[in-house]
mmCIF file of C-alpha atoms in Angstrom:
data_model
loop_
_atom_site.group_PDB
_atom_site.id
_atom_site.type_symbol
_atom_site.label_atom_id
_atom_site.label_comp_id
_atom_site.label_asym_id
_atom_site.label_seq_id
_atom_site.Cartn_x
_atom_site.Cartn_y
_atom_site.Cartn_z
ATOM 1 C CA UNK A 1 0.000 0.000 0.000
ATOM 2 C CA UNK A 2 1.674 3.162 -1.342
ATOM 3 C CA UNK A 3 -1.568 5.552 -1.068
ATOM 4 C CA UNK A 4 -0.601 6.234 -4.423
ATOM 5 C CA UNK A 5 -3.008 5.331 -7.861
ATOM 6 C CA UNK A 6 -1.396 3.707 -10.824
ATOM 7 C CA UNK A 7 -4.073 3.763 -13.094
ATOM 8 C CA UNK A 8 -2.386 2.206 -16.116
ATOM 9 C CA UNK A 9 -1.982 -1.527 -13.936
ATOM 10 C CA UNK A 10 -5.814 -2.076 -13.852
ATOM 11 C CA UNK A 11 -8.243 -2.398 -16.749
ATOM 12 C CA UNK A 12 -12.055 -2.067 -17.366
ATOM 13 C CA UNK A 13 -12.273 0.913 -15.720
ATOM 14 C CA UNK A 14 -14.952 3.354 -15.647
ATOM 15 C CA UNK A 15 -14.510 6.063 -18.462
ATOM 16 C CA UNK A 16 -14.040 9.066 -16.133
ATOM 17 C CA UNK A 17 -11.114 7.860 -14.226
ATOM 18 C CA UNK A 18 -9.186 5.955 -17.244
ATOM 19 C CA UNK A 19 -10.873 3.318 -18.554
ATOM 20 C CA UNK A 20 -11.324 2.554 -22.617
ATOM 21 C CA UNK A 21 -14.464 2.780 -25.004
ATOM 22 C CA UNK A 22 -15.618 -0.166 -26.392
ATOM 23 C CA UNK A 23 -13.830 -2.457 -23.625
ATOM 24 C CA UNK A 24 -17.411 -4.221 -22.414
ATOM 25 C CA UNK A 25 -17.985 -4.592 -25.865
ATOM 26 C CA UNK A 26 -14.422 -6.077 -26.991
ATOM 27 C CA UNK A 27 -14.535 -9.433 -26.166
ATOM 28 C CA UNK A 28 -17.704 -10.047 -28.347
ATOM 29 C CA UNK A 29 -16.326 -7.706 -30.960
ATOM 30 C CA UNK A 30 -13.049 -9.389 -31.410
ATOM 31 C CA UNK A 31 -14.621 -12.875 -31.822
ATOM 32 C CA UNK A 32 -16.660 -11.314 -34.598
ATOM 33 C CA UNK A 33 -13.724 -9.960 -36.319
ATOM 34 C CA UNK A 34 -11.602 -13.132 -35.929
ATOM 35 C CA UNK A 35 -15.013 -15.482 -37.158
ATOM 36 C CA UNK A 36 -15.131 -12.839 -40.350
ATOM 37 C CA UNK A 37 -11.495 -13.972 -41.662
ATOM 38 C CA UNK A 38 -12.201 -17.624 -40.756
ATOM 39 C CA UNK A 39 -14.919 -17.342 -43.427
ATOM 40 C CA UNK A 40 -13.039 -14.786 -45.550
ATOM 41 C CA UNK A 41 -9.928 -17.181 -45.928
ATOM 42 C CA UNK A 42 -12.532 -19.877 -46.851
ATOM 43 C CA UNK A 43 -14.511 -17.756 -49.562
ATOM 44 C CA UNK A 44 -17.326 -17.419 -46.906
ATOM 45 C CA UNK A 45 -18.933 -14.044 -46.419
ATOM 46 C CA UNK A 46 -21.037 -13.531 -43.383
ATOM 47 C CA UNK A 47 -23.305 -11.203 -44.023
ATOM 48 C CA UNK A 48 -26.350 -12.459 -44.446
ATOM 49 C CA UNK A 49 -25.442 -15.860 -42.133
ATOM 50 C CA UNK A 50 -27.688 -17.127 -39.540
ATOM 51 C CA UNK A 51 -25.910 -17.276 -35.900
ATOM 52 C CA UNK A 52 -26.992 -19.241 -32.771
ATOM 53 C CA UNK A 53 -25.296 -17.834 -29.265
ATOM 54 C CA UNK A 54 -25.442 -18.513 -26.335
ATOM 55 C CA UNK A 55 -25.787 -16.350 -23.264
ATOM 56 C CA UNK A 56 -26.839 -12.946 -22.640
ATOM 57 C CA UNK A 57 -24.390 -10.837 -20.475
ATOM 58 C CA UNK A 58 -21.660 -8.999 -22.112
ATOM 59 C CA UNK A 59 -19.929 -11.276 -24.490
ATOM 60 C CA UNK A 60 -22.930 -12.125 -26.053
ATOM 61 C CA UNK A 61 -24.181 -8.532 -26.048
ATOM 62 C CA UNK A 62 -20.770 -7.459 -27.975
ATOM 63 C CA UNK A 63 -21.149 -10.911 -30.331
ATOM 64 C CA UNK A 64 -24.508 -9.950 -30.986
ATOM 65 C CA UNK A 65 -23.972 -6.347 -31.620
ATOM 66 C CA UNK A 66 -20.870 -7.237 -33.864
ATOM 67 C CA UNK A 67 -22.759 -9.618 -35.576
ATOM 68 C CA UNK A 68 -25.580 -8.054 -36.771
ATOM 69 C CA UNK A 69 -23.253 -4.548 -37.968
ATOM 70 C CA UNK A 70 -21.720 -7.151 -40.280
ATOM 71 C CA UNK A 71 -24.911 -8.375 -41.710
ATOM 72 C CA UNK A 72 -25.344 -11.478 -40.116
ATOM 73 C CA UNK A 73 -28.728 -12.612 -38.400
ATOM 74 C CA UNK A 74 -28.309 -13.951 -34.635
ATOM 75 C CA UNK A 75 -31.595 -16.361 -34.065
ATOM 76 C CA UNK A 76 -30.604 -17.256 -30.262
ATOM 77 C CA UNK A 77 -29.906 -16.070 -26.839
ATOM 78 C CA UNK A 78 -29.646 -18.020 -23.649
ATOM 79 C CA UNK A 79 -29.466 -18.107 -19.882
ATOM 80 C CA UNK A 80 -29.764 -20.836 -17.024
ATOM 81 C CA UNK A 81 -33.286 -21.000 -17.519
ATOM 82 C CA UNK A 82 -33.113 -22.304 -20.961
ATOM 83 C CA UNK A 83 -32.442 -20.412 -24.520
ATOM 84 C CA UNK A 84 -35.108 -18.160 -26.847
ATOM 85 C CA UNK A 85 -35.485 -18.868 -30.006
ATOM 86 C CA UNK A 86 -36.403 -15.845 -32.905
ATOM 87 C CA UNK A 87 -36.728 -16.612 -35.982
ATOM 88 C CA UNK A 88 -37.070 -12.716 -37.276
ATOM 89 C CA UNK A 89 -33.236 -12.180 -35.359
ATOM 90 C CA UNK A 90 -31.995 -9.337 -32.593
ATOM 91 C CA UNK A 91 -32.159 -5.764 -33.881
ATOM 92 C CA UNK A 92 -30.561 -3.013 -32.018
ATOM 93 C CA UNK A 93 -33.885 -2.518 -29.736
ATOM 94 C CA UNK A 94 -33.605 -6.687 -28.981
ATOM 95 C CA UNK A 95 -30.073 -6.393 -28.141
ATOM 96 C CA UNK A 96 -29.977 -3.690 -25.767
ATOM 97 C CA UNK A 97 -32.882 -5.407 -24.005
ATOM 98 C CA UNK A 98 -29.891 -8.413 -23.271
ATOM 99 C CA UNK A 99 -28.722 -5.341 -21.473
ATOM 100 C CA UNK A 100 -31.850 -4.889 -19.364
ATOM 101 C CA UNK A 101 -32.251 -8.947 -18.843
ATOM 102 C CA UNK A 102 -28.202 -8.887 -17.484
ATOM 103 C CA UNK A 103 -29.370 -5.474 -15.212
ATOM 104 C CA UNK A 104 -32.222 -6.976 -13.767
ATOM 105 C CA UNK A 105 -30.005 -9.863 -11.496
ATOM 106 C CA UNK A 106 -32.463 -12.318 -12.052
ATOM 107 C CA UNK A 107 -30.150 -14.579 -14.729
ATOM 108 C CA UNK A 108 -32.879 -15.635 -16.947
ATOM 109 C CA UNK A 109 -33.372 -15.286 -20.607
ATOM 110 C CA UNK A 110 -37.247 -16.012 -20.972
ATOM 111 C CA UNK A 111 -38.910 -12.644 -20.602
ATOM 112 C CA UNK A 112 -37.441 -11.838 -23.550
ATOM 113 C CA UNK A 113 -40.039 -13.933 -25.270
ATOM 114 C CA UNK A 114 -42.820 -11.792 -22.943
ATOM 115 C CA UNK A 115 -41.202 -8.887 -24.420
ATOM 116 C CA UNK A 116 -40.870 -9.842 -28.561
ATOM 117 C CA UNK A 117 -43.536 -11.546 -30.671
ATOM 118 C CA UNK A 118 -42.118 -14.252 -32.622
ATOM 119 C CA UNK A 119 -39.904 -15.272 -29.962
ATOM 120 C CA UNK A 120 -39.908 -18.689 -28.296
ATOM 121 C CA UNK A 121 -38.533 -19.693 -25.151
ATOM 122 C CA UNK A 122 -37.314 -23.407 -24.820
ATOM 123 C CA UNK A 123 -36.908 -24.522 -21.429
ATOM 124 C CA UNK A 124 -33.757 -26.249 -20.035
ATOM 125 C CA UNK A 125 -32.614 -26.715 -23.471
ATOM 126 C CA UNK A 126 -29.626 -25.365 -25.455
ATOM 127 C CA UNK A 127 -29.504 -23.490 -28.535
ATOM 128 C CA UNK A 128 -27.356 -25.995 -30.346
ATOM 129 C CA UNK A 129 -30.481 -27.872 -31.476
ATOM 130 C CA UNK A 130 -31.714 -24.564 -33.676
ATOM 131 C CA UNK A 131 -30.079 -24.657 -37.015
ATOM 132 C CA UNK A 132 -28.405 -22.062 -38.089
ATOM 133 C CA UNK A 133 -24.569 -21.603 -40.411
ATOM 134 C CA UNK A 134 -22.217 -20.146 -37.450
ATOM 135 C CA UNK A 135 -22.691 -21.120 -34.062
ATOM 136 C CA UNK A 136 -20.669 -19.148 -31.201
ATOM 137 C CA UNK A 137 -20.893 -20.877 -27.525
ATOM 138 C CA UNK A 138 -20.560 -17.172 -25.344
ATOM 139 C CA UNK A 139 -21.674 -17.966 -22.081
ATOM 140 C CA UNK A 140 -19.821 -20.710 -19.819
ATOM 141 C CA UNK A 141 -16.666 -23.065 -19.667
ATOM 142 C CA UNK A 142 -17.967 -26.574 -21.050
ATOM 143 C CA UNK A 143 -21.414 -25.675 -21.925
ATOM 144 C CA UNK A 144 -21.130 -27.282 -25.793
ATOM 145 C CA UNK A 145 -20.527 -30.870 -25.110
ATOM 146 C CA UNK A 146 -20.234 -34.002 -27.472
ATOM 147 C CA UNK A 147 -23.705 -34.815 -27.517
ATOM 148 C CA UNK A 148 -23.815 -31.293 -28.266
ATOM 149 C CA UNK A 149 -21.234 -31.319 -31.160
ATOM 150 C CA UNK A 150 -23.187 -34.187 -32.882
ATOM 151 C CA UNK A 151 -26.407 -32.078 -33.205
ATOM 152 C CA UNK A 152 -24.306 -29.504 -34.581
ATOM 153 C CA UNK A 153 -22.729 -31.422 -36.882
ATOM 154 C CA UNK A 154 -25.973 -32.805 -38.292
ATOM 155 C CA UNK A 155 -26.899 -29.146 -39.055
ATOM 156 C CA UNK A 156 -24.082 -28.910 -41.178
ATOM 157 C CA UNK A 157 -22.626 -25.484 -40.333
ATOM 158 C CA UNK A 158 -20.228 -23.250 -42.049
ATOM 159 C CA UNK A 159 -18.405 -22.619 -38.835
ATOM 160 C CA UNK A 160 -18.014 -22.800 -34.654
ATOM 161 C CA UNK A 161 -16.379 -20.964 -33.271
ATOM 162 C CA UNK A 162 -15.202 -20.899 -29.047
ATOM 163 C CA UNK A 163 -16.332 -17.131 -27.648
ATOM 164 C CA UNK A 164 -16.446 -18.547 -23.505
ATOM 165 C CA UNK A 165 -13.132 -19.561 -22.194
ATOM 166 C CA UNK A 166 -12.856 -23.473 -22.816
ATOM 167 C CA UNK A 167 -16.746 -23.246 -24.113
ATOM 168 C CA UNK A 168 -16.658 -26.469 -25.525
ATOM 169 C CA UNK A 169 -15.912 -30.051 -23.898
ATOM 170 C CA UNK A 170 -12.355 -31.941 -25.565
ATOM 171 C CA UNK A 171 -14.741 -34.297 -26.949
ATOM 172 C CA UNK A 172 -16.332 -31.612 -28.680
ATOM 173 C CA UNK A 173 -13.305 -29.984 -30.092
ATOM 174 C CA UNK A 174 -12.280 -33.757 -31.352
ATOM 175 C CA UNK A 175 -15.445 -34.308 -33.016
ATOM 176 C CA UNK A 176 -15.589 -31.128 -34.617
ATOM 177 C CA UNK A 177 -11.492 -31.637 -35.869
ATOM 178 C CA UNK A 178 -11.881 -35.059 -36.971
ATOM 179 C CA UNK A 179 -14.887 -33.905 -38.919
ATOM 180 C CA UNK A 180 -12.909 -31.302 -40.624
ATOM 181 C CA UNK A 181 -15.361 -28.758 -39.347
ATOM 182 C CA UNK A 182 -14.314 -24.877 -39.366
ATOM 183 C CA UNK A 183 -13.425 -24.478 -35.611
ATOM 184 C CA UNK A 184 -11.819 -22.090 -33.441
ATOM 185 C CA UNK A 185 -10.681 -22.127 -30.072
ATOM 186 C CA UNK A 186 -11.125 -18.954 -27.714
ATOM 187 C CA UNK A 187 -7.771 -18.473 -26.687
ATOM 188 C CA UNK A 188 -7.854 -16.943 -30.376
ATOM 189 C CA UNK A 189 -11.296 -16.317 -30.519
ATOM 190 C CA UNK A 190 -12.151 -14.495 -27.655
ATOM 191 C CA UNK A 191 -8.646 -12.499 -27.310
ATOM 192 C CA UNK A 192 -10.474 -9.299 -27.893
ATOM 193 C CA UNK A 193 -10.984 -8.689 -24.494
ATOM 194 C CA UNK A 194 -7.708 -8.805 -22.784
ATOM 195 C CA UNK A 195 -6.725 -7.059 -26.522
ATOM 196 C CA UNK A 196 -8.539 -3.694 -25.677
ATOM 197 C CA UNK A 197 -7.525 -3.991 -21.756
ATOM 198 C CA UNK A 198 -3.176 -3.851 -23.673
ATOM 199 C CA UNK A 199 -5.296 -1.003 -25.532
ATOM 200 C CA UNK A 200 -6.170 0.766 -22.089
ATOM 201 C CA UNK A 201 -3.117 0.300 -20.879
ATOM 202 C CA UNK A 202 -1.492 1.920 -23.978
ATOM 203 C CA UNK A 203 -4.301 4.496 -23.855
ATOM 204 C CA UNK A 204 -3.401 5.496 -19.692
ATOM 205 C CA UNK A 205 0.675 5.588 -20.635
ATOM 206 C CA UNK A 206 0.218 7.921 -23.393
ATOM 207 C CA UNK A 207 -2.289 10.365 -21.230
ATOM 208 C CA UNK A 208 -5.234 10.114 -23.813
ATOM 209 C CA UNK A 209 -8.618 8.595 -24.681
ATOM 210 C CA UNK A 210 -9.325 7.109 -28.139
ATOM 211 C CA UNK A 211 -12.615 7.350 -29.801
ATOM 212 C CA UNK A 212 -14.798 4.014 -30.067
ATOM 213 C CA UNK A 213 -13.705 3.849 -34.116
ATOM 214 C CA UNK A 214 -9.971 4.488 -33.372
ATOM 215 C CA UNK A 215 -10.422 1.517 -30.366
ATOM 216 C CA UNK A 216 -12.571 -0.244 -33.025
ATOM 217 C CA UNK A 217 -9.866 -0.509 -35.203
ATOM 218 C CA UNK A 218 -7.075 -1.621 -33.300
ATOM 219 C CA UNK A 219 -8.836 -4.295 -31.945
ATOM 220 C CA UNK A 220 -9.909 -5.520 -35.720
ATOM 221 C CA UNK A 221 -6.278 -5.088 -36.625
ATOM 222 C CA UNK A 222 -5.012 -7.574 -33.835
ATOM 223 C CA UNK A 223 -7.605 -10.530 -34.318
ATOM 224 C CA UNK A 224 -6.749 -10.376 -38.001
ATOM 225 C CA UNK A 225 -2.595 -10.721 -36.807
ATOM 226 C CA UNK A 226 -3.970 -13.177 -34.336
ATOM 227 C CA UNK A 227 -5.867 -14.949 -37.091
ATOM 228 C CA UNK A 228 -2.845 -14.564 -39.778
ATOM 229 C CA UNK A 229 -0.746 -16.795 -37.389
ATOM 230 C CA UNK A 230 -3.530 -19.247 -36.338
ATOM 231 C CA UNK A 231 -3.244 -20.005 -40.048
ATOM 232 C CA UNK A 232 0.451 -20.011 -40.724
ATOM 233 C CA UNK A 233 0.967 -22.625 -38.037
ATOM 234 C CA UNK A 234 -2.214 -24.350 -38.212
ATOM 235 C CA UNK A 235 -2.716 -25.497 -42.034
ATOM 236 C CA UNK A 236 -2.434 -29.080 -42.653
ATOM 237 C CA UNK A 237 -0.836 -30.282 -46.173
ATOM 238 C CA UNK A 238 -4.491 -31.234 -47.026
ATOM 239 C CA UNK A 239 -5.893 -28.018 -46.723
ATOM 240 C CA UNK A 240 -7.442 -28.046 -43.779
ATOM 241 C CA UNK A 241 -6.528 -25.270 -41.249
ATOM 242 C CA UNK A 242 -6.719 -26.521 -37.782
ATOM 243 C CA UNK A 243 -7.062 -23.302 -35.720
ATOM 244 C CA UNK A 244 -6.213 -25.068 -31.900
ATOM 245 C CA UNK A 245 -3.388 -26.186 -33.003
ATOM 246 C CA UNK A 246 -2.371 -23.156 -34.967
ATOM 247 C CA UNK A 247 -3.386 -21.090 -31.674
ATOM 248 C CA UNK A 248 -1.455 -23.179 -30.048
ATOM 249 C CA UNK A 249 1.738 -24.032 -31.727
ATOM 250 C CA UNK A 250 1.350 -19.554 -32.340
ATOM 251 C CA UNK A 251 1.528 -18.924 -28.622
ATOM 252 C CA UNK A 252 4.134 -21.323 -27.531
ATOM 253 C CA UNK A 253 6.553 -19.349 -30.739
ATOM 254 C CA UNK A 254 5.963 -16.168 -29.537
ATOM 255 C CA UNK A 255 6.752 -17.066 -26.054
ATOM 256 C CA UNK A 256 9.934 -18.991 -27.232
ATOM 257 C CA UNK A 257 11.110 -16.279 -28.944
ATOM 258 C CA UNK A 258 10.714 -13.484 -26.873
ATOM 259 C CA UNK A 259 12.914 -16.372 -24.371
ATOM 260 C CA UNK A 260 16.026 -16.893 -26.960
ATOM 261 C CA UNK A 261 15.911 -13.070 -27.886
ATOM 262 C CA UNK A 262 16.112 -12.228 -24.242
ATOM 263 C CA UNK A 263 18.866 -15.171 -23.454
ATOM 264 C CA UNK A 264 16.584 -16.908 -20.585
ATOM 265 C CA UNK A 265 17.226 -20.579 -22.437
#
């Protein structure tokens, strides 16, 4: 205890006393990005894609937000309680109400259908069972398991891709690999967040705020690096670009090489 503040060591701070624009937002944002060059790379587009989320609280919120800019339609939300399902997809008045649902404390998804016609609330079920072309688990560790991964499959989607931390079950990532399924892990995935938090950080040393598009930007510019090396490490001589281990063989390098240039091994 100093009794002195060093701002610039803690992020997702309020905007008045150093925090960054867009950082609730980033984590959602950033997966959106990074799912945009998976397609890209694979002659995808998204716009006009269905999506099926889960959760409702800020990830989800950014991921839905994101998603819906870049022309994509996102046909499910969940909670505890179960998941809603609408058909017609979240607008900008549907997905600030996520806001109001995570406000209210009570951790449940279904007056959402109380407060949209067309909308359908499916009790103590997941979304994975809607089909849709990109499906982004955004809620909790292990809540896409194998069971889960086979009713995806059977959709036949152009892409999943890992928004929670460790959203989906090993089993799920193996039967989504071995089925040569478009997948991506969040420690590449969801990297917007603690992105935008380097972005405070940078933001607090240099004594100024950005705006939302100059934040906006950097953070697009990093998933597509992080994506760039996902793919130069993870592409298989067949073609197929296997984004864990690209993610992961890209993380240990840059560790080992900030090591050798620094002479610790």
């Amino acid at each position: 205890m100093t009794s002195q503040f060093h701002g610039a060591t803690l992020t997702g701070k309020g905007l008045e006393w150093g925090g960054s624009i867009l950082r609730p937002e980033a984590t959602g944002f950033g997966a959106l990005y990074f799912v945009h060059h998976m397609m890209d790379t694979h002659g995808l587009d998204i716009k006009g894609k269905t999506v099926a989320l889960s959760g409702f609280g800020n990830v989800a919120w950014g991921a839905a937000k994101k998603a819906t800019e870049l022309g994509a339609k996102v046909i499910t939300i969940s909670g505890p309680d179960g998941y809603i399902y609408d058909p017609a997809g979240l607008d900008a008045k549907k997905i600030e109400y996520l806001l109001e649902l995570r406000a209210s404390g009570n951790d449940i998804c279904q007056p959402y259908a109380d407060e949209f016609d067309g909308a359908t609330f499916f009790e103590g079920k997941k979304p994975w069972e809607q089909k849709a072309d990109i499906y982004l688990p955004c809620a909790t560790q292990n809540e896409l398991n194998g069971t889960d991964a086979d009713m995806i499959l059977a959709n036949k989607p152009l892409c999943v891709a890992e928004v929670s931390n460790m959203g989906c079950t090993a089993e799920a990532v193996d039967k989504f690999i071995a089925a040569g399924q478009l997948f991506a892990p969040g420690k590449a995935v969801n990297a917007g967040g603690v992105a935008t938090s380097g972005l405070e950080m940078t933001q607090n040393s240099m004594r100024m705020s950005w705006t939302a598009e100059e934040v906006d930007q950097r953070l697009h510019q990093i998933m597509a690096g992080i994506h760039e090396q996902c793919v130069k490490y993870g592409k298989q001589p067949n073609g197929y670009i296997n984004y864990v281990k690209g993610a992961n063989v890209a993380g240990f390098m840059k560790v080992a090489k900030a090591m050798l240039a620094q002479g610790v091994v």
